Short mmCIF file of C-alpha atoms in Angstrom, two decimals:
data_model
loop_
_atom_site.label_atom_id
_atom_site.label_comp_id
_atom_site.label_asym_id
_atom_site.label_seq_id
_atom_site.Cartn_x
_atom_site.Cartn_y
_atom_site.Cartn_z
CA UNK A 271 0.00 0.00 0.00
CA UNK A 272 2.97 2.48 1.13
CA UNK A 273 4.51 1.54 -2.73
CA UNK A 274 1.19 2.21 -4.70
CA UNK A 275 -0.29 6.04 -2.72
CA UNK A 276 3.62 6.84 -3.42
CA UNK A 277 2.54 6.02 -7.07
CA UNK A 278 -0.68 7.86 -6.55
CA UNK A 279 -2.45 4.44 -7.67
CA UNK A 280 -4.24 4.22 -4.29
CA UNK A 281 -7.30 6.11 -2.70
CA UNK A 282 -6.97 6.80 0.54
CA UNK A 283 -10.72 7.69 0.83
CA UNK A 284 -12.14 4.36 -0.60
CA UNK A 285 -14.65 2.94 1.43
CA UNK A 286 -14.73 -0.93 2.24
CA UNK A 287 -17.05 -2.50 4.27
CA UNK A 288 -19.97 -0.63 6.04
CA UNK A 289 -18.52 2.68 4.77
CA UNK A 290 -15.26 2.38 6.54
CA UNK A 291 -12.01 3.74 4.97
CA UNK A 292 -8.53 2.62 5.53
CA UNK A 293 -7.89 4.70 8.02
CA UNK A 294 -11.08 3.25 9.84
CA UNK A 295 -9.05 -0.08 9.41
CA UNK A 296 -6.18 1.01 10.77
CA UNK A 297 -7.82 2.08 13.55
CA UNK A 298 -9.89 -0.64 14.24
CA UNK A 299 -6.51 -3.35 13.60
CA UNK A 300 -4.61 -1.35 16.11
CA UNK A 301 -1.64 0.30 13.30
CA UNK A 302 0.02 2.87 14.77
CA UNK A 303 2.57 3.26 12.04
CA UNK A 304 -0.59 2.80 9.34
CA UNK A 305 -2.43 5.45 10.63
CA UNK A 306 0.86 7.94 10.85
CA UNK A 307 1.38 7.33 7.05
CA UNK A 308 -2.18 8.08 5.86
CA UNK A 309 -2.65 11.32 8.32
CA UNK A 310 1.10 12.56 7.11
CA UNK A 311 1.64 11.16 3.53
CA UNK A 312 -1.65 10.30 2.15
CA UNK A 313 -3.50 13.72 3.43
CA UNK A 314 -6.71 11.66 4.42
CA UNK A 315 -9.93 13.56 6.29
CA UNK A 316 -9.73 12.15 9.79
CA UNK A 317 -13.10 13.05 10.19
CA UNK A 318 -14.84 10.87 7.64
CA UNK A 319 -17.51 8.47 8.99
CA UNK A 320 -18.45 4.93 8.02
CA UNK A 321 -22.26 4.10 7.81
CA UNK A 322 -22.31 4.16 11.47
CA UNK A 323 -21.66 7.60 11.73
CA UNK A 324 -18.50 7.03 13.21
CA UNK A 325 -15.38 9.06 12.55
CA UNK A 326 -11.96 7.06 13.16
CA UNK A 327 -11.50 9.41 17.10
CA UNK A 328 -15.10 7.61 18.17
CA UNK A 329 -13.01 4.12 17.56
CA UNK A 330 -9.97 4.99 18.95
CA UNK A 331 -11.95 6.02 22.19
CA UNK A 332 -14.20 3.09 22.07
CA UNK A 333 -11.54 0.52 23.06
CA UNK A 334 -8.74 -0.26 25.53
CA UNK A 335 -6.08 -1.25 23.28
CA UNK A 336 -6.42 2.05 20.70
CA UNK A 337 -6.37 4.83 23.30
CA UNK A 338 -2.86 5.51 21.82
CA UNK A 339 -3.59 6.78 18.71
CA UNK A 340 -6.17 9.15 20.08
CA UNK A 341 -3.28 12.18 20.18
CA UNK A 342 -2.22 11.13 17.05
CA UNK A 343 -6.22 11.69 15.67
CA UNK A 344 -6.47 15.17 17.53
CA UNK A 345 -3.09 16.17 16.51
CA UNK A 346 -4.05 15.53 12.74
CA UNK A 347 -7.03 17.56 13.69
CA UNK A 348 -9.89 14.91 14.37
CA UNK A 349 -12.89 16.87 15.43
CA UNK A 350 -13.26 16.44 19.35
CA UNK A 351 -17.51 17.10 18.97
CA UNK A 352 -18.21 15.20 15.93
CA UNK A 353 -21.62 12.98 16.69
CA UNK A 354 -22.39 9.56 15.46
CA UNK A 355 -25.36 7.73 14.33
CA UNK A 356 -26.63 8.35 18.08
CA UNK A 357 -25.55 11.71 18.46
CA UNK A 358 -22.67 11.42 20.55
CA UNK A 359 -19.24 12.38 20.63
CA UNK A 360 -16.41 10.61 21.20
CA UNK A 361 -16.05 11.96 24.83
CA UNK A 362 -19.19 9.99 25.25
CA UNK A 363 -16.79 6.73 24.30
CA UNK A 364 -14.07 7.89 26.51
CA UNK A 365 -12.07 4.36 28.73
CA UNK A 366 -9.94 5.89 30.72
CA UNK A 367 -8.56 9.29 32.66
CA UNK A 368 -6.34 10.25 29.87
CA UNK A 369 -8.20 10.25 27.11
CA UNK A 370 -11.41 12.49 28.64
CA UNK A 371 -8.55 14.66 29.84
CA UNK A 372 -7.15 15.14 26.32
CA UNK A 373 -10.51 15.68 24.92
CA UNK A 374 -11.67 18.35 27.06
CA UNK A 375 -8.17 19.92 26.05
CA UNK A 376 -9.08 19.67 22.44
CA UNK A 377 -12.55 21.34 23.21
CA UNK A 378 -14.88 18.72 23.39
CA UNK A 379 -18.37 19.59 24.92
CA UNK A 380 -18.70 18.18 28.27
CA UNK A 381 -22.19 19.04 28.57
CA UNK A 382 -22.59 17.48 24.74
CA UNK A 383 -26.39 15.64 24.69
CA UNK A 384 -27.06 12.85 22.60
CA UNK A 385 -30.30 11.87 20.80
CA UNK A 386 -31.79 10.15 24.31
CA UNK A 387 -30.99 13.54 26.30
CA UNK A 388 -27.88 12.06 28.14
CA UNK A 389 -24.70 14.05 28.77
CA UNK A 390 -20.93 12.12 29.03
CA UNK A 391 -21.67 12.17 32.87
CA UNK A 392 -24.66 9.62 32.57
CA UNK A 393 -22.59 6.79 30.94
CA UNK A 394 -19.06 7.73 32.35
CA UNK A 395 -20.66 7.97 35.90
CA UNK A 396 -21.09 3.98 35.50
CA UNK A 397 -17.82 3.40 34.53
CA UNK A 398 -15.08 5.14 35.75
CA UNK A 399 -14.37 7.36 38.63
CA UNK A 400 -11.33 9.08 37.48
CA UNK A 401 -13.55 10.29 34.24
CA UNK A 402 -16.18 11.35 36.33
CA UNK A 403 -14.18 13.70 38.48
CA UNK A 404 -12.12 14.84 35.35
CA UNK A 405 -16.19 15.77 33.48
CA UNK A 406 -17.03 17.29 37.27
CA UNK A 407 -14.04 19.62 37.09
CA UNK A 408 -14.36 20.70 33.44
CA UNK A 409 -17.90 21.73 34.34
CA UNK A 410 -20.32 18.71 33.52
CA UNK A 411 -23.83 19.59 35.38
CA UNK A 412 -24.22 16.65 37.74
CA UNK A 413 -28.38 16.98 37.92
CA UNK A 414 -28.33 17.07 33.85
CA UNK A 415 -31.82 15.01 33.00
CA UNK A 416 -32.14 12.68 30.17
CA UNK A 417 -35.31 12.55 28.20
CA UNK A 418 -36.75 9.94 30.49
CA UNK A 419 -36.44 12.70 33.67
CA UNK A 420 -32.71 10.50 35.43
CA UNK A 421 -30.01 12.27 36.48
CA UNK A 422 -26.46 10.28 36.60
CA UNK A 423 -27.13 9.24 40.13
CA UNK A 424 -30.22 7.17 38.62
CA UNK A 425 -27.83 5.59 36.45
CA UNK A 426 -25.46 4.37 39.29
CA UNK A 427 -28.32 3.19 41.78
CA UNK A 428 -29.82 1.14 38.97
CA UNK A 429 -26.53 -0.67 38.81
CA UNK A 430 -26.37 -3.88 39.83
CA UNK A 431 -23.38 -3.29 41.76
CA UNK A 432 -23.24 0.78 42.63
CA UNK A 433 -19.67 0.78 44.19
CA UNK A 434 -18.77 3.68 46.74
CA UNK A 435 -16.51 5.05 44.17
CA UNK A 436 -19.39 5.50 41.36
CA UNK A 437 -21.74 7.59 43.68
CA UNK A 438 -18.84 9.14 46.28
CA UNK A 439 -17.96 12.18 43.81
CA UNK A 440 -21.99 13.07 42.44
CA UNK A 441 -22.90 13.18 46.37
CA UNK A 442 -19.63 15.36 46.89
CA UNK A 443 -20.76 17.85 44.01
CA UNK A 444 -24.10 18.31 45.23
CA UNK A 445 -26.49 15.92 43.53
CA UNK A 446 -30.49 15.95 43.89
CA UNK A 447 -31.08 12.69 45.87
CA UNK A 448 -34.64 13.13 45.53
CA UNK A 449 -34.73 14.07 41.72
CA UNK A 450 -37.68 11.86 40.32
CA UNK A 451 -37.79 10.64 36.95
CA UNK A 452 -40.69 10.61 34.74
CA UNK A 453 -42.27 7.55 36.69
CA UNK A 454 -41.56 9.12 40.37
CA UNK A 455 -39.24 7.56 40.68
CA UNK A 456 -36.05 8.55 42.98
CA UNK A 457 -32.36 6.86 42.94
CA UNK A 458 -33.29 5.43 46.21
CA UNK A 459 -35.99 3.67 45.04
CA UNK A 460 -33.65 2.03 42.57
CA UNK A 461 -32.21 0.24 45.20
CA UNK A 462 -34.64 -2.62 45.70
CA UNK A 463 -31.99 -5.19 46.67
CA UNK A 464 -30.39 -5.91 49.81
CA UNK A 465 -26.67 -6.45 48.26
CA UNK A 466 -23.73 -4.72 50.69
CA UNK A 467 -23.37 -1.87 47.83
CA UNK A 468 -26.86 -1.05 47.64
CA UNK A 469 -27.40 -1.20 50.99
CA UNK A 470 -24.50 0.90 51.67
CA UNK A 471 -25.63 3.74 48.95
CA UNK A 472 -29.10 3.61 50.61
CA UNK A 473 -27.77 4.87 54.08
CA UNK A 474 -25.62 7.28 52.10
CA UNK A 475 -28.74 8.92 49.99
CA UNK A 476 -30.97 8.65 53.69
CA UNK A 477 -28.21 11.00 55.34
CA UNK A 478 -27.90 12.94 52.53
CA UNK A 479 -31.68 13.74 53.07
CA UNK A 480 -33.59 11.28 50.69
CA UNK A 481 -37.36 11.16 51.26
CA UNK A 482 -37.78 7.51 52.66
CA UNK A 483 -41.52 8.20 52.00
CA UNK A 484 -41.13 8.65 48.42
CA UNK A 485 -43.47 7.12 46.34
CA UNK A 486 -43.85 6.69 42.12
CA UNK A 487 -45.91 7.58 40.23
CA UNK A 488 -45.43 4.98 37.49
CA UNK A 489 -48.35 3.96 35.01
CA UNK A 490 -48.05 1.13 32.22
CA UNK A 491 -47.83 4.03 30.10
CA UNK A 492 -43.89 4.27 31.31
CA UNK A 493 -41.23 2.67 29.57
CA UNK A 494 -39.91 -0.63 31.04
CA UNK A 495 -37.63 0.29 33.45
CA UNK A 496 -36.38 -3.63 34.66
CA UNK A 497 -38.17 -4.44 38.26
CA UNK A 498 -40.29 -1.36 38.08
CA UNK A 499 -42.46 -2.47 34.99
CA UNK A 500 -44.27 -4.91 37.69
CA UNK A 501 -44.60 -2.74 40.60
CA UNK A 502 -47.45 -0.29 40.63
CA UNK A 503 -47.87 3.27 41.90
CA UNK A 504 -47.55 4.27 45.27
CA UNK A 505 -44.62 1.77 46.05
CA UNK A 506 -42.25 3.32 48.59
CA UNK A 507 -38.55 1.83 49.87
CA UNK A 508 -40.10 0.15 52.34
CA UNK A 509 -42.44 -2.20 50.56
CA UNK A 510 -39.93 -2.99 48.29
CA UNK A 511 -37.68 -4.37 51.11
CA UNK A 512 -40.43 -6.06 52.81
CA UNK A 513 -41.21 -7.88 49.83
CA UNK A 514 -37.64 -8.79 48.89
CA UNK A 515 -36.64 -9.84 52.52
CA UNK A 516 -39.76 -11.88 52.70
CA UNK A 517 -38.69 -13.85 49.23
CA UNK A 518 -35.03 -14.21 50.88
CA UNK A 519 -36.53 -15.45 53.86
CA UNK A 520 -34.71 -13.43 55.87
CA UNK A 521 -31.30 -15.21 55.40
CA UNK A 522 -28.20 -13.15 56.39
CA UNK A 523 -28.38 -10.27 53.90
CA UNK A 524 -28.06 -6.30 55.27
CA UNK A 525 -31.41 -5.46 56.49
CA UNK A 526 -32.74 -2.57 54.63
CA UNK A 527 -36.27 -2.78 56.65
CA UNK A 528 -34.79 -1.22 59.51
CA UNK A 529 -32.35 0.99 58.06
CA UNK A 530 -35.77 2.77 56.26
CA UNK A 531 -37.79 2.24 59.70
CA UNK A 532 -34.85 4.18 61.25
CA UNK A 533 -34.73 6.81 58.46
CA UNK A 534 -38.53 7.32 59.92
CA UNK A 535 -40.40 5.18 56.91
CA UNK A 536 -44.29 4.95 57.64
CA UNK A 537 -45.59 1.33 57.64
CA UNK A 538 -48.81 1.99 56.95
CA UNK A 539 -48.27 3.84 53.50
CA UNK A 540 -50.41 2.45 50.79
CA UNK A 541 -49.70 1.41 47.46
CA UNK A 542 -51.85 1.82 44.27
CA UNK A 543 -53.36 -2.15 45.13
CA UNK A 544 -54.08 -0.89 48.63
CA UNK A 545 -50.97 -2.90 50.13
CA UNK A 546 -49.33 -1.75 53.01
CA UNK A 547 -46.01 -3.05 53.75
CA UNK A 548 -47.52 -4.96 56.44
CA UNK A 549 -49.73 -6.33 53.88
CA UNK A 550 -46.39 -7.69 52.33
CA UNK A 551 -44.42 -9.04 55.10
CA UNK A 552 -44.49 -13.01 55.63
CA UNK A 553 -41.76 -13.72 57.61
CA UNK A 554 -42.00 -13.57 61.99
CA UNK A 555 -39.57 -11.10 62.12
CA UNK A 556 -40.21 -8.57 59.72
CA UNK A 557 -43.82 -8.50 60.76
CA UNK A 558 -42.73 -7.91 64.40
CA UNK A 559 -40.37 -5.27 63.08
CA UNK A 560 -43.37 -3.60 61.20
CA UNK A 561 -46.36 -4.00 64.42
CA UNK A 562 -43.44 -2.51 66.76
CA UNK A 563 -42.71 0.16 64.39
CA UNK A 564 -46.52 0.86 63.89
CA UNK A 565 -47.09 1.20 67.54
CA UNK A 566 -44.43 3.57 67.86
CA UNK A 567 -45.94 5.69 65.65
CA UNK A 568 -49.63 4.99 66.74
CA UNK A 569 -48.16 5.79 70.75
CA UNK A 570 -48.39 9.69 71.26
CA UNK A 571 -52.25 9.30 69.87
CA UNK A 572 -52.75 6.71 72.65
CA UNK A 573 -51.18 8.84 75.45
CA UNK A 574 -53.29 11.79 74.55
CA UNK A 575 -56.30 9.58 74.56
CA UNK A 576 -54.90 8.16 78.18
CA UNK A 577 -54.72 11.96 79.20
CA UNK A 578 -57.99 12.84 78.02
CA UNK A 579 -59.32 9.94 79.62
CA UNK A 580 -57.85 10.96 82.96
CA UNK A 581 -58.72 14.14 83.08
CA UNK A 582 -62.43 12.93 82.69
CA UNK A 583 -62.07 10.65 85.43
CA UNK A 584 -60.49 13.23 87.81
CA UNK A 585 -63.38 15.75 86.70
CA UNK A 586 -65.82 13.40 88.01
CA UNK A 587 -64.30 12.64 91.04
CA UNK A 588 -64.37 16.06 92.03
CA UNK A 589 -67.84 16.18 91.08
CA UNK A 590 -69.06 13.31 93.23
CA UNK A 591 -67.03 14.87 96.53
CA UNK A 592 -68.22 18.39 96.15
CA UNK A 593 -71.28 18.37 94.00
CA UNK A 594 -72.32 22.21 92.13
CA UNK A 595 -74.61 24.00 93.96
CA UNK A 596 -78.26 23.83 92.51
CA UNK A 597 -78.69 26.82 89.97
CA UNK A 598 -80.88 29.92 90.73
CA UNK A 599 -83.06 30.60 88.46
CA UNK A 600 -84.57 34.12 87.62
CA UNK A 601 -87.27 35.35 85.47
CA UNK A 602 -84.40 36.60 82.81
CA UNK A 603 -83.62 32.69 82.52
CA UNK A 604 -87.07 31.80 80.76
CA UNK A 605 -87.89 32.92 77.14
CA UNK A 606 -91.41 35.64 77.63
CA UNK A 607 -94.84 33.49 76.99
CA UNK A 608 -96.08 33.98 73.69
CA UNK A 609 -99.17 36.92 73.31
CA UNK A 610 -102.32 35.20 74.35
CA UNK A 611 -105.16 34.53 71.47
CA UNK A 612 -108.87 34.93 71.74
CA UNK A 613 -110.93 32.64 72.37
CA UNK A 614 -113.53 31.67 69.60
CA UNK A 615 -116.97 32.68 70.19
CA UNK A 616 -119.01 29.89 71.72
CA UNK A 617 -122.82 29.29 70.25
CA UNK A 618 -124.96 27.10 72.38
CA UNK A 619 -126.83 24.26 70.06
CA UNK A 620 -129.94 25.31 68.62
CA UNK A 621 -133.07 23.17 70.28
CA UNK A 622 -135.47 23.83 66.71
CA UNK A 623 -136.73 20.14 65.22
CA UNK A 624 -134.49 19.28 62.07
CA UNK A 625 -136.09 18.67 59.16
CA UNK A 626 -135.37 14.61 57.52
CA UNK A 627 -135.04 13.71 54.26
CA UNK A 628 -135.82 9.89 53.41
CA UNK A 629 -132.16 8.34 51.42
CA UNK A 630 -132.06 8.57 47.70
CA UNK A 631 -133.33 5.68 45.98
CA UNK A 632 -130.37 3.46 44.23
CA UNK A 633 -131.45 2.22 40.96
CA UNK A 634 -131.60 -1.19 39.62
CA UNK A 635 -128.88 -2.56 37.65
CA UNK A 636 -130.03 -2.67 33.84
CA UNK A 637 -130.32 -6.15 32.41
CA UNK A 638 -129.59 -6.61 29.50
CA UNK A 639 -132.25 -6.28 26.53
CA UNK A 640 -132.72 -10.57 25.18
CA UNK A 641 -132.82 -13.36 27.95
CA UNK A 642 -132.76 -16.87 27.58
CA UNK A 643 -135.79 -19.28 29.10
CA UNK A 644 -133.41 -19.32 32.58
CA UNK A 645 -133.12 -15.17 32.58
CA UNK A 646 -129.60 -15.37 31.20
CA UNK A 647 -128.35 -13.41 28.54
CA UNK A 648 -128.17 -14.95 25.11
CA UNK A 649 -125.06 -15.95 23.62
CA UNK A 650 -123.93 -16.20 20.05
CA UNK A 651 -122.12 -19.43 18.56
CA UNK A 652 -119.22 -18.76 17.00
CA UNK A 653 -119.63 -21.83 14.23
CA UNK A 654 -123.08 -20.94 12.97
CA UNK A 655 -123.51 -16.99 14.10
CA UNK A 656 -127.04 -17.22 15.60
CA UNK A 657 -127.86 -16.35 18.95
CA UNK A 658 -128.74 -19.43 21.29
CA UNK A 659 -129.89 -19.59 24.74
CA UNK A 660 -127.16 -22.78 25.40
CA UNK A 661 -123.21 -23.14 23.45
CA UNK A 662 -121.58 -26.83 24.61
CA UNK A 663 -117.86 -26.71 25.54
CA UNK A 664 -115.24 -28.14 23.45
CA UNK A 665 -112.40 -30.50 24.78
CA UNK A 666 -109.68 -30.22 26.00
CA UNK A 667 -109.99 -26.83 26.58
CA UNK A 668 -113.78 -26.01 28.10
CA UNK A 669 -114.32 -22.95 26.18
CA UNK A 670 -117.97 -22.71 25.09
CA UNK A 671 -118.09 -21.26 21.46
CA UNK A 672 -120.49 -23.43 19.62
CA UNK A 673 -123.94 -24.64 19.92
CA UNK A 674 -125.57 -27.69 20.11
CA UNK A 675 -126.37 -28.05 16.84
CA UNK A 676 -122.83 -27.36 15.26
CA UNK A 677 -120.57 -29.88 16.88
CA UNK A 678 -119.49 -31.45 13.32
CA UNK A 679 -118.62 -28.16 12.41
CA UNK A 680 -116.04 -27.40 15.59
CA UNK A 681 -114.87 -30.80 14.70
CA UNK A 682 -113.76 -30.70 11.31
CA UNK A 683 -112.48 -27.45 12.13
CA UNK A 684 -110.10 -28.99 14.07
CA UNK A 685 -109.19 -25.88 16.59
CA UNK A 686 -110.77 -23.73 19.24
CA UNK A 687 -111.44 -20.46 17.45
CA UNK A 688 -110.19 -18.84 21.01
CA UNK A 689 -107.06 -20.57 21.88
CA UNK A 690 -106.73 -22.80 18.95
CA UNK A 691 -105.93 -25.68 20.45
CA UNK A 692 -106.93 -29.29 18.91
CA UNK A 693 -110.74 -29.99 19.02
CA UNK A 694 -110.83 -33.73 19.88
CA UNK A 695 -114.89 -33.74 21.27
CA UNK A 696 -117.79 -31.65 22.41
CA UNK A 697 -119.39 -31.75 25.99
CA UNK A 698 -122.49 -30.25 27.29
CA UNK A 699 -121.98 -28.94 30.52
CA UNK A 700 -125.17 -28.30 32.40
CA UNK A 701 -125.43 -26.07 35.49
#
């Protein structure tokens, strides 16, 4: 290669796989030498980007084993702020002390945002100490919020394993321990395990001043945020521990139950399923923990109860040994008697005879106009149409529609014109 760009038979800017160039390549193989001769002979852009969006500086910062050739990159005049397909710069990729410290002497942007609202302190704040103190110094704003509402110290307590010297420097600049994401969430209620490191953050944030009453706010309308996704709103530090000491069954782990009963947690808080830690406690001793703990908090009430209750007592005492003295009462003590009415005028009964009227005569009921030889009224068939003084009944059902003289008729009509059930015979019913 060195024989044919002396030639000038070789582009330097040719791109190979996934848009990389050879200077990507030489990068990415570790070529010191390689990467001298295209920056020096060959004239090549160091800040062309593959399909990535990566310039040659975001590799060299990426991994362990080509921090070396970041000077090299800068010196050649690599762009310190250029942003990949994420939007980040290579400070964002940044493994160790000296190459954040060379960057921020080139001019890169500590306070740089990517596309998901996070600054270099959110992802170097999980990695490195000696980079976070080196972004801390240059400036780097240690509450920054990403587009999901966490500051670094959310990052760190949703670690796994937050060691001392993660969180140490944000608590030493001043962090918000009771910053809340977008699901109400604070960095202490990240810690819902009872590991050494998370319990030994968790006293940290609680004298730092972290609200051990906090409580989220998180919906299924939140992104999944691990554990969180199955906890609903309302869940404080406490339940959380309650529940995960009960599914450890109490074995030798650091007891964050008392460390928030300490801190002043309240045992009867309620969740958004109407659970109170209580509610979640199944082993002996963290239900004695939680009753002892309640009654603590229920036992000023109950002394000003006993207090009220003895001053009663005493009251009545004194009463029964030297009883009031009757009242007086005066005239001024009684409301004045309402204004008297008249009487109504009496009038003796008069003694003159009453004149009686005999009662109205009631008249008969009307009968109707044509009877039958027994005085009933006369009926109609419903087979023939004539009026008759007598119809039969038809069986099975009894009604009486037909006369006497039309029972073939019903029959080969084979229904009740009423109710239309089957006609099977006729019956003369007599009274």
């Amino acid at each position: 290669m060195h024989s044919n760009a002396a030639a000038g038979r070789a582009n330097p800017c040719a791109r190979g796989f996934r848009g990389a160039t050879p200077l990507h390549e030489a990068v990415a193989a570790v070529r010191p030498a390689v990467v001298a001769v295209l920056l020096a002979e060959s004239g090549v852009d160091p800040n062309l980007k593959n399909r990535d969006g990566d310039t040659p500086l975001h590799m060299a910062c990426e991994g362990y084993s080509t921090r070396a050739l970041v000077p090299a990159l800068l010196a050649a005049g690599a762009d310190p702020n250029a942003r990949d397909s994420q939007g980040r710069t290579p400070l964002f990729h940044a493994y160790t002390e000296a190459e954040v410290r060379l960057l921020i002497a080139a001019g890169s942007d500590v306070r740089a945002r990517d596309s998901g609202g996070q600054t270099p302190l959110h992802l170097q704040a999980c990695n490195e100490p000696d980079c976070t103190a080196q972004l801390l110094a240059a400036g780097a704003d240690v509450n920054a919020r990403d587009a999901s509402g966490e500051t670094p110290l959310h990052k760190v307590a949703g670690m796994k394993q937050p060691w001392e010297q993660l969180w140490r420097p944000l608590l030493a600049a001043g962090t918000d321990v009771n910053a809340a994401n977008e699901a109400g969430v604070t960095p202490l209620l990240y810690l819902d395990d009872g590991n050494d490191e998370r319990h030994s953050m968790a006293a940290a944030l609680l004298a730092a001043g972290a609200d051990v009453n906090a409580a989220s706010t998180r919906t299924f309308l939140h992104p999944w945020r691990g554990s969180w996704n199955e906890r609903p709103s309302g869940t404080t530090f406490l339940h959380m521990h309650v529940e995960a000491r009960c599914a450890r069954r109490c074995t030798g782990v650091p007891d964050c139950v008392q460390l928030a009963l300490r801190a002043g947690a309240n045992p009867s808080a309620v969740d958004g399923l109407q659970r109170t830690p209580l509610d979640l406690a199944s082993g002996a001793c963290t239900v004695q923990a939680l009753i002892t703990a309640q009654q603590q908090q229920q036992q000023p009430r109950r002394q000003q109860q006993q207090q009220q209750q003895l001053r009663r007592q005493q009251q009545q005492q004194q009463s029964a040994v030297h009883p009031p003295p009757p009242p007086v009462w005066t005239d001024a003590d009684f409301p004045p008697l309402p204004a008297s009415r008249p009487e109504p005028a009496h009038h003796p009964p008069s003694t003159a005879p009453q004149e009686r009227h005999p009662p109205a005569p009631v008249p008969a009921p009307s009968r109707p106009a044509a009877f039958n030889e027994r005085g009933g009224p006369k009926l109609e068939c419903r087979i023939c149409m004539e009026e008759v003084a007598e119809l039969v009944a038809l069986v099975p059902c009894g009604h009486r529609v037909m006369c006497a003289a039309c029972p073939q008729g019903a029959l080969s009509s084979g229904s009740c014109p009423i109710c239309r059930t089957p006609t099977t015979a006729v019956m003369r019913i007599f009274d």
